[in-house]
Coordinates of C-alpha atoms in Angstrom, one line a residue:
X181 CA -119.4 129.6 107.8
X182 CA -120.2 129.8 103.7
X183 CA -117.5 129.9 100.9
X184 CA -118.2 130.4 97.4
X185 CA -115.4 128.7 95.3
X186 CA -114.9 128.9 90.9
X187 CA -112.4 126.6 89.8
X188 CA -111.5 123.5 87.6
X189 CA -111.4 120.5 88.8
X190 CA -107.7 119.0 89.3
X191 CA -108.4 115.2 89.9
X192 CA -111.0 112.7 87.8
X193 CA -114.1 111.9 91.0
X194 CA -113.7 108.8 92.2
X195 CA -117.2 107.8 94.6
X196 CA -116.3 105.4 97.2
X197 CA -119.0 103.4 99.4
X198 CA -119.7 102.9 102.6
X199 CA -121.6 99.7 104.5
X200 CA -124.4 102.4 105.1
X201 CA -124.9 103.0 101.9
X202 CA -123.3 106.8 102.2
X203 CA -121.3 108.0 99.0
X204 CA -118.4 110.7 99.0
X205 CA -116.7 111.9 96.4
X206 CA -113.1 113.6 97.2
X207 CA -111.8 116.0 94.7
X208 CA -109.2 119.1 94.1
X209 CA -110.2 122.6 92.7
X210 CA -107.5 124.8 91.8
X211 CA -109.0 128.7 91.9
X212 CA -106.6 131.1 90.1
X213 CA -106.1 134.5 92.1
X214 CA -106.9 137.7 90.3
X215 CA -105.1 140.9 91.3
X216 CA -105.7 144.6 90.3
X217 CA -102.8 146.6 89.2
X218 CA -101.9 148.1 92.4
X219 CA -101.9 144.8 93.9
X220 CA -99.8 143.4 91.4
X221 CA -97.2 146.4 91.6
X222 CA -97.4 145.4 95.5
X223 CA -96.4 141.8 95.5
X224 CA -94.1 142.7 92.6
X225 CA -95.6 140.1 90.3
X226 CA -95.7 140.6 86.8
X227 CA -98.6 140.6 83.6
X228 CA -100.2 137.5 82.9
X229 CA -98.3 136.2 86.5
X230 CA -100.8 133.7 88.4
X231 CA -101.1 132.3 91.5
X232 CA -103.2 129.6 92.3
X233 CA -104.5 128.1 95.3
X234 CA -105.7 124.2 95.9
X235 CA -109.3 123.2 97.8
X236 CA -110.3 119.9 98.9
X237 CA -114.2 119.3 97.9
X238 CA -115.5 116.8 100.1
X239 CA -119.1 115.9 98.4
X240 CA -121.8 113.3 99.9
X241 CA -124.6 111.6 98.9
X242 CA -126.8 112.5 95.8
X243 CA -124.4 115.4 94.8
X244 CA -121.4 112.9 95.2
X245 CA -123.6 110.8 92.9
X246 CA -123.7 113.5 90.2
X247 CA -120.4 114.5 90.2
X248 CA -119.0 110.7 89.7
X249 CA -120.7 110.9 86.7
X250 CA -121.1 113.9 84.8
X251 CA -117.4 116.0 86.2
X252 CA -114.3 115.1 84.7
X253 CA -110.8 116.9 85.3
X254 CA -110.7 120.3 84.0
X255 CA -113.9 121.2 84.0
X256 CA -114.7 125.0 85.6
X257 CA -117.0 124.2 88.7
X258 CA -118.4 126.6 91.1
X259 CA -119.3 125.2 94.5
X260 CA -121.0 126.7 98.0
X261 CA -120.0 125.2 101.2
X262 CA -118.3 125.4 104.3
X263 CA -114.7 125.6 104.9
X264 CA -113.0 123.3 107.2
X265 CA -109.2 122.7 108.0
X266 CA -107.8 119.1 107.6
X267 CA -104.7 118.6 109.7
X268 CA -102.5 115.7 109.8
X269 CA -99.1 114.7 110.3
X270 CA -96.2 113.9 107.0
X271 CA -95.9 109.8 107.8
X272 CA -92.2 110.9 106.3
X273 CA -91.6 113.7 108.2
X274 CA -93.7 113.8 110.8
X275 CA -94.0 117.4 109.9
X276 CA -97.9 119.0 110.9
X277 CA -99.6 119.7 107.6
X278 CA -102.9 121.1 106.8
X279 CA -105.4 122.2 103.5
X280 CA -108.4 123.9 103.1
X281 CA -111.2 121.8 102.4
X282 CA -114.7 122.7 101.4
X283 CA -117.3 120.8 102.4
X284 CA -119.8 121.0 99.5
X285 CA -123.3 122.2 99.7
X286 CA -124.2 123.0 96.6
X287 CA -122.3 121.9 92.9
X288 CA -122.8 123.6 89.5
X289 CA -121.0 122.4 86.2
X290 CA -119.9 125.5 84.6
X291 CA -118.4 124.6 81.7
X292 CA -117.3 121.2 81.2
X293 CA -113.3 120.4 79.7
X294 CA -114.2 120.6 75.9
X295 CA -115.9 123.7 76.3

């Protein structure tokens, strides 16, 4: 599967390492919904209402390698990938969670936080 995602980036990439010498970067995108003005009427929200909706970008290697250097939080990326469902269990509740999560392909810098 292929997803095309347009966001800012919620969370400052951190790499992290591994013995092999693989890098992964793990970051949040929030992606505001736009609605038409039937749509809006529909799910009775308001003007200027927003909804957003939270991804999981899971980058690796050389991309990983750009990102921890040149993304910072708030910055509007848009990203290609493919989109995977993480699952796991609340340790508090024990409660089944799960997120979207896109797997990233390819990484643009669309405008970075001072822009």
């Amino acid at each position: 599967n292929t997803i095309h995602v347009t966001g800012r980036v919620g969370s400052n990439p951190e790499p992290r390492y591994f013995d092999d010498g693989k890098v992964v970067v793990n970051i949040s995108l929030a992606c505001k919904r736009k609605y038409h003005t039937a749509e809006r009427k529909h799910l009775n929200l308001r003007s200027g209402e927003e909804e957003t909706d939270w991804y999981g970008l899971e980058i690796w290697g050389q991309t990983a390698e750009f990102v921890s250097k040149f993304v910072d939080k708030g910055a509007r990326v848009g990203v290609v990938g493919s989109l995977q469902i993480d699952e796991w269990n609340d340790k508090s509740t024990g409660e089944l969670r799960s997120r979207p999560k896109v797997v990233v392909r390819d990484f643009d810098i669309l405008e970075t936080k001072a822009e």
